[in-house]
XYZ file of C-alpha atoms in Angstrom:
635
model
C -68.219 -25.886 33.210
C -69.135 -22.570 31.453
C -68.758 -20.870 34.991
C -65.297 -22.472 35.750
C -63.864 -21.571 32.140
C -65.278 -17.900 32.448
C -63.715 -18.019 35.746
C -60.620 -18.927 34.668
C -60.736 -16.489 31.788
C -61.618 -13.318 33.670
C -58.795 -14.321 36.213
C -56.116 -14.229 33.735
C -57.488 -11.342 31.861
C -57.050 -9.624 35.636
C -53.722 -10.698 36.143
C -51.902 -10.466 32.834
C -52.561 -6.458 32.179
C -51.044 -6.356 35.741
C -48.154 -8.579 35.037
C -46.954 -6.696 31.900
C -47.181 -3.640 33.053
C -44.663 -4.165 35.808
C -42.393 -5.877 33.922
C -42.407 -2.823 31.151
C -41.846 -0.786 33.819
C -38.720 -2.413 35.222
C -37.640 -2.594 31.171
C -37.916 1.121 31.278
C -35.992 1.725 34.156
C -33.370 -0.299 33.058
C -32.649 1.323 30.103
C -30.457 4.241 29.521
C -32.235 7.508 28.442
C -30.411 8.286 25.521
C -30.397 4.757 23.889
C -33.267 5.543 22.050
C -31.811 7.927 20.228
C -29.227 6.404 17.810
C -27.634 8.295 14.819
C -27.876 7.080 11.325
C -24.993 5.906 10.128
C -24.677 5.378 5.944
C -22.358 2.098 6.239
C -22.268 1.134 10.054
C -24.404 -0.180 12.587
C -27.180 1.124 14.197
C -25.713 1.032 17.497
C -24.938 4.214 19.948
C -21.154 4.338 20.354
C -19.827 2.597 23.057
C -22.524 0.336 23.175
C -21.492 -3.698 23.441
C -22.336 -5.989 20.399
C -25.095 -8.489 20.415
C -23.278 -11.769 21.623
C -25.937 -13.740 19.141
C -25.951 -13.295 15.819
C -26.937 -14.610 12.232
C -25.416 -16.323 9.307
C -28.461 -16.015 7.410
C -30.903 -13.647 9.150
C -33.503 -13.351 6.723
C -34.732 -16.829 7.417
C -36.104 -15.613 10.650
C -39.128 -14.123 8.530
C -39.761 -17.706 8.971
C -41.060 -17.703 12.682
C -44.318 -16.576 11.374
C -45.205 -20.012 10.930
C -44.959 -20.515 14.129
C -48.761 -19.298 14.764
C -49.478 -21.899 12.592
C -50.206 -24.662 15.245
C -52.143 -22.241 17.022
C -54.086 -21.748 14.476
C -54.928 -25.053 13.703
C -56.080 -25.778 17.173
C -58.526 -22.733 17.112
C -59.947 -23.782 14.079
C -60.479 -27.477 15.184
C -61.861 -26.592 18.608
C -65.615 -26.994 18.701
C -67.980 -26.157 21.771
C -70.608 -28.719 21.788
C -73.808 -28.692 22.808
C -75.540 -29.118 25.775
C -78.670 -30.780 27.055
C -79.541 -32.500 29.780
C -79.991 -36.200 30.014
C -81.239 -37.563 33.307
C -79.655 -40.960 33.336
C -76.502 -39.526 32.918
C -76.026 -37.303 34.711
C -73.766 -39.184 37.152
C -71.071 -38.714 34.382
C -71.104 -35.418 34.444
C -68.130 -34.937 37.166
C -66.434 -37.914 35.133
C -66.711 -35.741 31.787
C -65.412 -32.295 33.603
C -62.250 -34.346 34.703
C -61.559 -35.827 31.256
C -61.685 -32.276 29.749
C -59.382 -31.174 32.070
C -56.888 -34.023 31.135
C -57.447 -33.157 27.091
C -56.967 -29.265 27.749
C -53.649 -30.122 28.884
C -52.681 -32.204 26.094
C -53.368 -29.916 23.839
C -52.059 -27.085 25.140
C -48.914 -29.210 25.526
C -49.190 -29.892 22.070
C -50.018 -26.615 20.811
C -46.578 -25.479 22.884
C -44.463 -28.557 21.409
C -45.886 -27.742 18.023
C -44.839 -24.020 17.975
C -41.661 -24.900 19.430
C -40.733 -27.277 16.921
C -40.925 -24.411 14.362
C -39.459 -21.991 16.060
C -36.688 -24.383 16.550
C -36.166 -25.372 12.903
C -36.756 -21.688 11.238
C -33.750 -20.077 13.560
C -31.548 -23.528 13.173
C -32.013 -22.852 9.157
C -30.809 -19.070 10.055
C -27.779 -20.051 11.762
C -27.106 -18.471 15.066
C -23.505 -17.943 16.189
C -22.687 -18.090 19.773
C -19.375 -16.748 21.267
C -16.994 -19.157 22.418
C -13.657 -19.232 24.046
C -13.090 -22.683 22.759
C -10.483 -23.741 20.023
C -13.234 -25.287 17.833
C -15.122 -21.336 17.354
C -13.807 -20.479 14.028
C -16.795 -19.104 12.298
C -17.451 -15.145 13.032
C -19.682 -12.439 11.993
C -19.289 -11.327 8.111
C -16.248 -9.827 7.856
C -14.292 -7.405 5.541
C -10.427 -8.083 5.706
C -7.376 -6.562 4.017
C -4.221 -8.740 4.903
C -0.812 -7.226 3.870
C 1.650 -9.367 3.358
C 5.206 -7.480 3.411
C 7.441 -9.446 1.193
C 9.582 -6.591 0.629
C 13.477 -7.561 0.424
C 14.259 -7.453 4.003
C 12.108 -10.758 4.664
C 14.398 -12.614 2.980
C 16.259 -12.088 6.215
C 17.389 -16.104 6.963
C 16.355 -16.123 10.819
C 17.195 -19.786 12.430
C 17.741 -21.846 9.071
C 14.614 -20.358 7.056
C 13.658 -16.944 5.357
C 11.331 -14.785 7.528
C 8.952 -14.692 4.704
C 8.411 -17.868 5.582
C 7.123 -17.020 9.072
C 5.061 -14.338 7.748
C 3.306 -16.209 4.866
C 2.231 -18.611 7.732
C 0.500 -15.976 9.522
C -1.108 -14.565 6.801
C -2.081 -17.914 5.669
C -3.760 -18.691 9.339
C -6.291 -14.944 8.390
C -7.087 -16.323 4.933
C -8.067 -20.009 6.042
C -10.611 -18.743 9.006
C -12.070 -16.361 5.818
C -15.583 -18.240 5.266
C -17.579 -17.389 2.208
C -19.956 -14.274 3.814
C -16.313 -12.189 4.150
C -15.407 -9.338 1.543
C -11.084 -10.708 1.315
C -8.177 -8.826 -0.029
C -4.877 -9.431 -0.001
C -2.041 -6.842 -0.241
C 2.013 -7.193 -1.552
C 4.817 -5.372 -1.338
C 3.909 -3.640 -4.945
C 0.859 -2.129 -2.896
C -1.648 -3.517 -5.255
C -5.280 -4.879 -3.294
C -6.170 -8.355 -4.629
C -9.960 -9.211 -4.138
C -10.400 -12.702 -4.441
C -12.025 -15.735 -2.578
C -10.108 -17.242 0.358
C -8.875 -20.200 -2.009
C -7.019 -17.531 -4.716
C -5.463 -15.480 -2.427
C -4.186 -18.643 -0.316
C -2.440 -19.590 -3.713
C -1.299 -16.504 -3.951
C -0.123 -16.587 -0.447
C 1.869 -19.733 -1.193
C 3.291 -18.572 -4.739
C 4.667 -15.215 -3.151
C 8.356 -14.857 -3.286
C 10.783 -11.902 -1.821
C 9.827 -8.810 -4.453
C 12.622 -6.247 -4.804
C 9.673 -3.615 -4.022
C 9.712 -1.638 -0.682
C 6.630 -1.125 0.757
C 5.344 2.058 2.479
C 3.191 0.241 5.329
C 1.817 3.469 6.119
C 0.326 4.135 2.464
C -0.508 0.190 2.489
C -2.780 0.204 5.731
C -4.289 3.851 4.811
C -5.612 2.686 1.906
C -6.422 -0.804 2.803
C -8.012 0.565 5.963
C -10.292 3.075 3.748
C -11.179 -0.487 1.339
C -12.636 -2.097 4.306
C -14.426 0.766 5.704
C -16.315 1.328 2.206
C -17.875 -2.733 2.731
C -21.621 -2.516 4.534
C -20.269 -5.837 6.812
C -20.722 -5.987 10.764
C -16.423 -6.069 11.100
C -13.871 -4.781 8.841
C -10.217 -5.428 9.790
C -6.725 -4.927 8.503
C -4.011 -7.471 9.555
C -0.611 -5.964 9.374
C 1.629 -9.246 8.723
C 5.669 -7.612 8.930
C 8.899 -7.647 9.863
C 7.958 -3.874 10.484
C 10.903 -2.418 9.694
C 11.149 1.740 11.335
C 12.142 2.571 7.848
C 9.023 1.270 6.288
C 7.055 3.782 8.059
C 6.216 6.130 6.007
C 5.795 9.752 6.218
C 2.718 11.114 7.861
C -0.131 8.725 9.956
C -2.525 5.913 8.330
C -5.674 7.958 9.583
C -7.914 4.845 10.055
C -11.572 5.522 9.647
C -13.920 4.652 12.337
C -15.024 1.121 12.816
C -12.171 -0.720 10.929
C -9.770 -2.307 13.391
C -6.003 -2.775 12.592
C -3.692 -5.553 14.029
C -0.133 -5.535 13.649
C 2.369 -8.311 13.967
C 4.770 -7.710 17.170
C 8.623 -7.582 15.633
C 11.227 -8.956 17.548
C 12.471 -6.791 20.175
C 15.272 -3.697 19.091
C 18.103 -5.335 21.151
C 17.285 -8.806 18.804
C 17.804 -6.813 15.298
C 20.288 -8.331 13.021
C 23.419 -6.999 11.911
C 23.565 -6.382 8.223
C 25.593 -4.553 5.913
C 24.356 -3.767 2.257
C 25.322 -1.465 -0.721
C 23.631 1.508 -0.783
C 24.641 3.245 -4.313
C 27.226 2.803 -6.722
C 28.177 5.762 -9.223
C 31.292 6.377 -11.193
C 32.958 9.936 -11.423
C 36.503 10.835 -12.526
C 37.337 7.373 -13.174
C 36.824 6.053 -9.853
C 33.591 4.203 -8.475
C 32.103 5.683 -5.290
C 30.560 3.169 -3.160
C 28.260 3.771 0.104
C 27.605 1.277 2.244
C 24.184 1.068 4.470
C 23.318 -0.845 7.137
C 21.982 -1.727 10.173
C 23.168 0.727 12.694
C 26.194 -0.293 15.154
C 26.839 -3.249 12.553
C 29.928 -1.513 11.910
C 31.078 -1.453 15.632
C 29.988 -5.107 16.319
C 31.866 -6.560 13.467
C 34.168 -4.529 11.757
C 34.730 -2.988 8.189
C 34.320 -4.966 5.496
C 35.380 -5.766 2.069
C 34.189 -4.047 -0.796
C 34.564 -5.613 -4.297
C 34.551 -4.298 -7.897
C 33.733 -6.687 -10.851
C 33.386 -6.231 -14.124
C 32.157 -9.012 -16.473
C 33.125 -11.273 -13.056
C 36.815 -10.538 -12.901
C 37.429 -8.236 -9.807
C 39.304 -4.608 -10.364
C 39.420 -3.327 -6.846
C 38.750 -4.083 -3.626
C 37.894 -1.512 -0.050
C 36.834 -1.609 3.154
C 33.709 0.025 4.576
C 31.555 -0.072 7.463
C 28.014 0.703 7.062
C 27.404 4.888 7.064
C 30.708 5.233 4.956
C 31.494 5.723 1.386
C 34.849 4.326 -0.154
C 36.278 5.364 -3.401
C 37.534 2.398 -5.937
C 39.879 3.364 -8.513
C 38.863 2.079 -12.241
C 41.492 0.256 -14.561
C 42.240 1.716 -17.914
C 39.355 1.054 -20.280
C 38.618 1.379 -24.094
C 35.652 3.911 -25.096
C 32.123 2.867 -24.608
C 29.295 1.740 -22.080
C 30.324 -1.091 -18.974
C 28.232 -2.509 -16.531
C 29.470 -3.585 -13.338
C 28.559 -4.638 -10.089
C 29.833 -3.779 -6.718
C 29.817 -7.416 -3.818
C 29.861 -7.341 -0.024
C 30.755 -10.673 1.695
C 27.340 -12.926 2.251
C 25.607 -12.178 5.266
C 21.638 -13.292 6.588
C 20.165 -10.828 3.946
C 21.680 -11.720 0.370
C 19.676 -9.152 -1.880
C 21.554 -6.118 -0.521
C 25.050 -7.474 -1.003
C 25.703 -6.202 -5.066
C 24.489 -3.615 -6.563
C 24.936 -3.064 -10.369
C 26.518 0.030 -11.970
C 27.142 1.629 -15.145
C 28.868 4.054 -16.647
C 30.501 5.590 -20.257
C 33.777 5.841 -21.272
C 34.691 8.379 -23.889
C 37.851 10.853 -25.012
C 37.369 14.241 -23.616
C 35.073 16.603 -25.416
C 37.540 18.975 -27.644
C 36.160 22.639 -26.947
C 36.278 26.022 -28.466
C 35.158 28.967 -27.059
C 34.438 31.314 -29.760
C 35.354 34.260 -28.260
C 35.010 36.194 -24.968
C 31.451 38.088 -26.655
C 30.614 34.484 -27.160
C 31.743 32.302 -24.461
C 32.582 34.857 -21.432
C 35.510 34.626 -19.036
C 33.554 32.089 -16.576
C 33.472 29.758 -19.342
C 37.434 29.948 -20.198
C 37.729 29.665 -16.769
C 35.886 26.897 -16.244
C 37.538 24.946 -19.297
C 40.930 25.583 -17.764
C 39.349 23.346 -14.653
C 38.546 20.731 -16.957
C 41.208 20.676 -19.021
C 43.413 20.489 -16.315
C 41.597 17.443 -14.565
C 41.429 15.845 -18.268
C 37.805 16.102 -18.811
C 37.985 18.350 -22.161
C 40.670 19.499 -24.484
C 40.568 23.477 -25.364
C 40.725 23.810 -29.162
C 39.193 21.537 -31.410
C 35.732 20.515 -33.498
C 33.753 18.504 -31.548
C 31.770 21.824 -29.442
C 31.702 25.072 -30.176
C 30.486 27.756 -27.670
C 29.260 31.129 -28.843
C 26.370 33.390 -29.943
C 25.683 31.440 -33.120
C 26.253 28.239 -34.678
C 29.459 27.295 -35.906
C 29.270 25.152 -39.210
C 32.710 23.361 -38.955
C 31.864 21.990 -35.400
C 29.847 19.210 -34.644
C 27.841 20.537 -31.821
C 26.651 24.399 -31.246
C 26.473 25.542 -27.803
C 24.226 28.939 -28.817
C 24.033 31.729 -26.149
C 21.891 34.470 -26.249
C 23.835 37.784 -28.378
C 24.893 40.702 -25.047
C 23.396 43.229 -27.714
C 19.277 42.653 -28.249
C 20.096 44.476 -32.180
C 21.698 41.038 -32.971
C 18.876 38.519 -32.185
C 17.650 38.652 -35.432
C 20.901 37.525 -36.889
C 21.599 34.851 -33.884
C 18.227 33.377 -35.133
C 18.578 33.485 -39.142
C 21.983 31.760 -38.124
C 20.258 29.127 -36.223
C 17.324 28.639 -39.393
C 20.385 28.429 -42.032
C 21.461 25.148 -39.620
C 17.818 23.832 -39.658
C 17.357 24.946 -36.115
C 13.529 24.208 -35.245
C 14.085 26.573 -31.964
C 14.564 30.673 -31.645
C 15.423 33.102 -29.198
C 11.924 35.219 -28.706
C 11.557 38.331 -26.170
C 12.533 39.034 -22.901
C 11.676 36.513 -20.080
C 10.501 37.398 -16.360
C 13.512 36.279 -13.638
C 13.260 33.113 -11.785
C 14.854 30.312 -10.917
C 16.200 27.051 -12.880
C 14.406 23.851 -12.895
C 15.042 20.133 -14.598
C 15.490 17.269 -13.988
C 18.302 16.577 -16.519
C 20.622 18.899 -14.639
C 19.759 18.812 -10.940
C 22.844 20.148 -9.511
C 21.944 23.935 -10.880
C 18.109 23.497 -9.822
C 17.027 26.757 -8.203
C 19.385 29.003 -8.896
C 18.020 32.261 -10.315
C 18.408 33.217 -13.368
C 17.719 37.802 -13.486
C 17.760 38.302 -17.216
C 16.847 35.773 -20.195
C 15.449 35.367 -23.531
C 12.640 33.229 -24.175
C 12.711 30.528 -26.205
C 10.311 28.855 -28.997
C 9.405 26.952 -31.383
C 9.767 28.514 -35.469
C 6.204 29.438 -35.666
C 4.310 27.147 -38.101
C 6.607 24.409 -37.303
C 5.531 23.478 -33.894
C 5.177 19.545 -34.713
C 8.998 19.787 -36.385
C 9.933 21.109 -33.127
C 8.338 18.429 -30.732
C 10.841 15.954 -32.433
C 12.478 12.844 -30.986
C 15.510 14.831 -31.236
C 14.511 18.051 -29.503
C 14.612 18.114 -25.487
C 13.620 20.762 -22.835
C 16.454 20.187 -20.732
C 15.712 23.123 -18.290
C 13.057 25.927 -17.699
C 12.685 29.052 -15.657
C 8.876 29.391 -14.791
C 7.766 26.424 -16.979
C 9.220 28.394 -20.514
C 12.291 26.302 -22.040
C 15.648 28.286 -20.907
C 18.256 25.195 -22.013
C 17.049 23.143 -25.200
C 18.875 20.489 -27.462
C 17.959 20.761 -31.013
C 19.506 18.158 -33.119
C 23.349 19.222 -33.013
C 22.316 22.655 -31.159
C 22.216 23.508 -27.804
C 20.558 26.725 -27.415
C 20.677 28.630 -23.590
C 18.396 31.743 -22.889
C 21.051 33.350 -21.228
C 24.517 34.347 -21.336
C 27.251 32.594 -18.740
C 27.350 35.833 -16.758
C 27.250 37.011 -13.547
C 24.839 39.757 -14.807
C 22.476 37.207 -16.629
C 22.577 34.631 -14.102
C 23.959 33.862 -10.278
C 25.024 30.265 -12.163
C 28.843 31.541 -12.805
C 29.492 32.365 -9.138
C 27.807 28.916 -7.984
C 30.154 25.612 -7.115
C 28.056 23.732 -9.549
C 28.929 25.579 -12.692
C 31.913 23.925 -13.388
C 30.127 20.095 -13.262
C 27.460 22.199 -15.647
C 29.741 23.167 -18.429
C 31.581 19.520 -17.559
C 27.998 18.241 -18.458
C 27.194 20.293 -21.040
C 30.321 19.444 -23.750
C 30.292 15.809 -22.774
C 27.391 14.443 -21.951
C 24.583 17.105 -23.124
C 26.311 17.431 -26.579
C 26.575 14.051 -26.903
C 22.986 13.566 -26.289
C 23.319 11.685 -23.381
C 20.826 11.368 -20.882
C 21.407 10.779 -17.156
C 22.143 7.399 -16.058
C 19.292 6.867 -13.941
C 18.755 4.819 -11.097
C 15.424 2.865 -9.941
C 13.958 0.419 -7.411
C 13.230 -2.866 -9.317
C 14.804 -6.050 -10.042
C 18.635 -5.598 -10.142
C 19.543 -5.647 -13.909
C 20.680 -2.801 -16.593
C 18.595 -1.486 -19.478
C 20.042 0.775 -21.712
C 18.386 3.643 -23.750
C 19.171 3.839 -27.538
C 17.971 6.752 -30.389
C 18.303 5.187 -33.515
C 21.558 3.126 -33.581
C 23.465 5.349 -30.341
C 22.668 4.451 -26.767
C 22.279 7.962 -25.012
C 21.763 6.088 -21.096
C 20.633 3.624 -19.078
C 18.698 2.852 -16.356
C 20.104 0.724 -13.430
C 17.367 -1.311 -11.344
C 18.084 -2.049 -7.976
C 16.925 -2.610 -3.771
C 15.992 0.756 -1.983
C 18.894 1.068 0.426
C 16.666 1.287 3.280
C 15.841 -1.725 3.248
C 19.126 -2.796 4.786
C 18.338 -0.874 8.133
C 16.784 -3.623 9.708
C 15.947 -1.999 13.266
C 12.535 -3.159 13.949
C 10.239 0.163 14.466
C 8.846 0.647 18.679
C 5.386 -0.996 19.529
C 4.237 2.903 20.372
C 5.539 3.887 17.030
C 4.074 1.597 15.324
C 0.494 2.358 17.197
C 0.978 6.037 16.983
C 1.580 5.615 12.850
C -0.971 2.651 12.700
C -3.569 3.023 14.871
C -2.660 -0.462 15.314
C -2.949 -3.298 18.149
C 0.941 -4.744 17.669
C 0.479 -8.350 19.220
C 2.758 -11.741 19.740
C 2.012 -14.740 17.640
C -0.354 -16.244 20.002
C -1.977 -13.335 20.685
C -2.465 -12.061 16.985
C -4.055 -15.084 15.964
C -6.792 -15.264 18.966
C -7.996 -11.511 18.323
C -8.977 -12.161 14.080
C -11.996 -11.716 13.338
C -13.319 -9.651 16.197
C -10.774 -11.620 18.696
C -13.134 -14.310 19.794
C -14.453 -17.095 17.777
C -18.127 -18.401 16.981
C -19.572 -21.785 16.993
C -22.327 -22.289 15.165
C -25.552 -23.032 16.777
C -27.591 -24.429 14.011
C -26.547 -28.324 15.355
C -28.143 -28.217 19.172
C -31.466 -26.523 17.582
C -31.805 -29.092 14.958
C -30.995 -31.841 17.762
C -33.953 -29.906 20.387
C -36.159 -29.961 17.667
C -36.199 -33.578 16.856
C -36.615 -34.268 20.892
C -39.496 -31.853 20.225
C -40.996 -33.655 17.648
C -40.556 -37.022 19.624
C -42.180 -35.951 22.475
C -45.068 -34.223 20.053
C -45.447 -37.534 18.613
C -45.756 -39.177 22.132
C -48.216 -37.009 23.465
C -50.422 -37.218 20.013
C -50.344 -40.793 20.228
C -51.391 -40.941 23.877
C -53.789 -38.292 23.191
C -55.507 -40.577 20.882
C-alpha cells in the first residue's frame, strides 16, 4: 500500500511541474507585451487604454477576502487523517486485498467531500459579494457603480405643446427612466435650467423630477454638460456619465466646446429632425422712445413665410392702444396715446400659438414734461451744446430757457440741477471748485488726466469714444465716506478714474463739450447724450433695465422717488426653435445623440447586469445536498 501511494505520489509530482509549465507558457504567449505595463491613473482604472472591461464584476468586492475559508475543509481533512499502524497478523491476512479496496472506495469519498466542501464556500463567499453578469435581456437593470449627472432642460421652449401635451412632459419621462435604474452604489445629480447640480439619492431627485415646471431660465447646455461632465469625472466610480435630456435647441449651444474629460461618457437626446421644427413667433424686446413703442418680433426662421405677419398688440392696464403687424426678424413701431406724467407698465401680445411664454412681453417707461434748459453761456456750454438743444427742442424733448438744468463751468444757485464742466482756462479751477464746496459739492476737479476712452454702463451709447484732454475728478479730501453717498454715482470713467459723476443736484463732467477735449461732439450719439443728460441723468434716473427672469416689473425707488425699473422677461432666443444638427451637437458635446429607444438601452454603460448572487446561492445548496449525501453514505 505504501508502494502504490508513493507511486502515485511521485507520478503526479512528475507530471504536474510539466503540466504548468506549458500552460504558463501558452499564458505568456497569449498576452500582449506591453500589458504589463499600465500607467497610474489618480481617479481611473488600472486598465491600458483601449483595453475591454471585465464582463464580471462586483457589487460588494471586498467580501471575496472571504474565499480564504475555503482551505478550511482542507484543512480539516489533513488534520483528521491518521496513518495507522501496521503489523502483521497471520490469520488475516486474506483481508488484506479486501482492506486495499475499501481504502480506495474511502479516498474517493473524501476527496469528493473535501471538493464539495470547498465548493460550498467558495460558492456562498462570492454569492454574498454579488457578481454581475452582462445581459442583453430586459430584466438586467443593475450595472457597475456609477456617477451620473442628468440635465433636465426645462428652459421655456419645452413648454412647446407637441400632440396635446407640453414637451417637458416627454423629457421629464426620460429623465425619470436614468433616475429609477440609479441603485444605491451610484454618486446622482440632477441638473435644471438655472444650471445648479443637485446631489441627492435617486428618490429626491425623482421628486424633484416630478415637481419641475417650465423655468423662464435659458440654459447654456454647453456650460451645463462642461461642468457636469468635470462633476462626474472628479467621483473614483468604474462609469461616470452625463445624460443630455433636451429639446436641444441650436441656440442653446453655447459659445465655445464642453471639453469632456477622459472617461466620462455623454449621451444626448436625438431632437426631432430640422424639417419637423415648429413655427413660432414670439416678442423679442419692447422699448419706448419718442412716444412710440418699438417692438421686435423673433422667431423661428421661415415662420414668417409659412404663415404670414401677424398682429401685434399694445395694452396698458388691459385696454389695448395700438395694434401692428410683424413677421418674425422685423421690428414695428406703435404709436403711444396721450398720457399724464409718471411711470406705466405695459405689455406687448402676439396671437396664441404652441409656445405661450413668448407671446407678451412687459414694458415700461416714464412720462415727464421736457427738461427746461439753460446754457450759461458759450465759455460754459459751447456751440455743440446749443446745437444740440436746438435738436431737442425742436423734436420736443427740452425747452431752451428755464430753471430746471443749468449747463456751465459752475453751479448755478437758482437752478435745480448743475451740469458743471471743466473751466477752458486751468487759472479758474480753483474758483470752479470753491463754487462747487459753497453748494455742498462732495466732488472736485483735480489735475490733468491721461487720454482714453469712455466707459459705463449708465450711458452705453458713448462707450469708447476717446476722450484727448480731461480733468480728474475726486473726492474733497477728508471726506471720502461723504462722498461714497447713496446719492453720489460714477456714471462714466476714462481708465477706471470718474470722468461723469452725479453729486446730489450736480453733475460734474471732466471735460468740456468740445471737439478739442473730446471726439464726443462730432459723434451721432451726442445728441441722445445731452437728451440723457437734462432728462433722465438730472433727474436721477437710472436706466430701465431689462433681465431674464419671470415676466413682471420691479421698480427702483431713493427715498420717496422711483429713479427705474427693472423689467423681467424670456431670452428671445428661446423662440428660435430650430433643433441644432446631430454633428453639431457631437462636435459641441462630445456627445452620442440617440432616439428614444436607443438612449434608454445605452445608460449605464449601454448594457444591463443581472445579478448573479441567486444561481450561486441555488449551486450551493445542491452542493450542500449532495455533501450531505455522500457524508451520510460515507458513514
Amino acid at each position: 500500500m505504501r508502494g502504490e501511494r508513493g507511486g502515485s505520489a511521485a507520478r503526479a509530482r512528475a507530471g504536474l511541474p510539466g503540466n504548468g509549465a506549458s500552460g504558463d507558457r501558452r499564458l505568456a504567449h497569449g498576452v500582449p507585451a506591453a500589458r504589463h505595463r499600465v500607467p497610474p491613473h489618480p481617479d481611473g482604472h488600472a486598465v491600458r487604454h483601449g483595453a475591454s472591461a471585465a464582463r464580471v464584476t462586483f457589487l460588494h468586492p471586498l467580501a471575496l477576502v472571504g474565499l480564504a475559508a475555503a482551505a478550511i475543509p482542507a484543512l480539516l481533512h489533513l488534520l483528521e487523517r491518521r496513518v495507522p499502524p501496521e503489523a502483521e497478523f497471520p490469520p488475516l491476512r486474506y483481508l488484506s486485498e479486501a482492506e486495499r479496496q475499501n481504502a480506495r472506495r474511502l479516498k474517493l469519498r473524501h476527496l469528493l467531500l473535501l471538493i464539495l466542501r470547498t465548493a460550498l464556500i467558495v460558492l456562498i463567499v462570492v454569492a454574498a459579494a454579488r457578481p454581475l453578469f452582462p445581459t442583453q435581456a430586459s430584466g438586467g437593470s443593475l450595472h457597475e457603480p456609477t456617477a451620473l449627472a442628468v440635465i433636465l432642460d426645462n428652459s421655456p421652449s419645452s413648454g412647446l405643446v407637441v400632440d396635446g401635451r407640453p414637451a417637458l412632459e416627454r423629457l421629464k419621462a426620460v429623465a425619470r427612466g436614468s433616475l429609477a435604474r440609479a441603485t444605491a452604489s451610484d454618486r446622482l445629480w440632477l441638473v435644471l435650467a438655472d444650471g445648479v447640480a443637485r446631489a441627492a439619492t435617486p428618490e429626491a431627485l425623482l421628486a424633484t423630477v416630478d415637481s419641475a415646471a417650465v423655468s423662464a431660465r435659458r440654459l447654456d447646455l454647453t456650460a451645463a454638460v462642461r461642468a457636469a461632465t468635470r462633476l462626474v469625472g472628479a467621483e473614483p466610480l468604474p462609469a461616470r456619465e452625463v445624460h443630455v435630456v433636451s429639446d436641444l435647441q441650436r441656440t442653446a449651444l453655447g459659445p465655445g466646446r464642453a471639453g469632456v474629460p477622459r472617461g466620462v461618457r455623454v449621451l444626448a437626446l436625438a431632437p426631432p429632425p430640422a424639417s419637423q421644427a415648429p413655427a413660432n413667433r414670439g416678442v423679442g424686446a419692447a422699448r419706448v422712445t419718442d412716444g412710440a413703442a418699438a417692438v421686435s418680433i423673433v422667431g423661428t426662421p421661415g415662420t414668417g413665410a409659412a404663415g404670414g405677419a401677424a398682429p401685434v398688440t399694445l395694452r396698458i392696464h388691459g385696454r389695448e392702444v395700438g395694434r401692428a403687424l410683424a413677421v418674425p426678424g422685423s421690428t414695428v413701431s406703435i404709436t403711444l396715446p396721450p398720457l399724464g406724467p409718471g411711470w406705466w407698465v405695459g405689455d406687448v401680445v402676439l396671437d396664441a400659438d404652441e409656445l405661450r411664454a413668448d407671446d407678451t412681453r412687459l414694458l415700461v417707461w416714464r412720462v415727464a414734461a421736457p427738461a427746461r434748459v439753460a446754457a450759461l453761456s458759450a465759455a460754459g456750454g459751447g456751440r455743440f451744446v446749443a446745437a444740440a438743444l436746438a435738436v431737442l427742442e425742436e423734436g420736443h424733448r427740452v425747452r431752451v430757457g428755464g430753471t430746471d438744468v443749468a449747463i456751465g463751468d459752475r453751479p448755478e444757485a437758482g437752478s435745480l440741477v448743475s451740469v458743471v464742466l471743466p473751466p477752458a482756462e486751468p487759472a479758474l479751477i480753483g474758483q470752479a471748485n470753491r463754487a462747487l464746496a459753497a453748494r455742498g459739492g462732495r466732488w472736485r476737479f483735480a489735475s490733468a488726466g491721461t487720454p482714453g476712452p469712455i466707459a459705463g454702463s449708465s450711458l452705453p451709447a458713448i462707450a469708447g469714444l476717446q476722450v484727448t484732454r480731461r480733468y480728474r475728478i475726486e473726492a474733497v479730501t477728508g471726506d471720502a465716506s461723504r462722498g461714497t453717498g447713496g446719492d453720489t454715482t460714477v456714471l462714466a470713467t476714462v481708465n477706471g478714474q470718474p470722468w461723469l459723476v452725479r453729486d446730489g443736484n450736480v453733475l460734474l463732467l471732466g471735460s468740456r463739450l468740445d471737439t478739442a477735449w473730446t471726439a464726443l461732439p462730432a459723434a451721432p450719439a451726442f445728441v441722445p447724450f445731452v437728451d440723457a443728460l437734462v432728462n433722465r441723468l438730472a433727474r436721477g434716473e437710472a436706466l430701465i433695465s431689462e433681465v431674464e427672469g419671470v415676466p413682471r416689473v420691479e421698480f427702483r425707488t431713493r427715498g420717496a422717488d422711483t429713479i427705474g425699473a427693472i423689467v423681467y422677461g424670456l431670452d428671445p432666443q428661446e423662440s428660435d426653435l430650430t433643433p441644432a444638427p446631430p454633428a453639431l451637437v457631437h462636435d459641441v458635446l462630445e456627445a452620442e445623440v440617440l432616439d428614444g429607444a436607443a438612449f434608454a438601452a445605452a445608460r449605464f454603460a449601454g448594457a444591463g447586469r443581472r445579478d448573479g448572487s441567486g444561481l450561486l446561492l441555488m449551486l450551493a445548496l445542491v452542493c450542500a445536498l449532495v455533501e450531505l449525501g455522500v457524508a451520510t453514505r460515507t458513514r
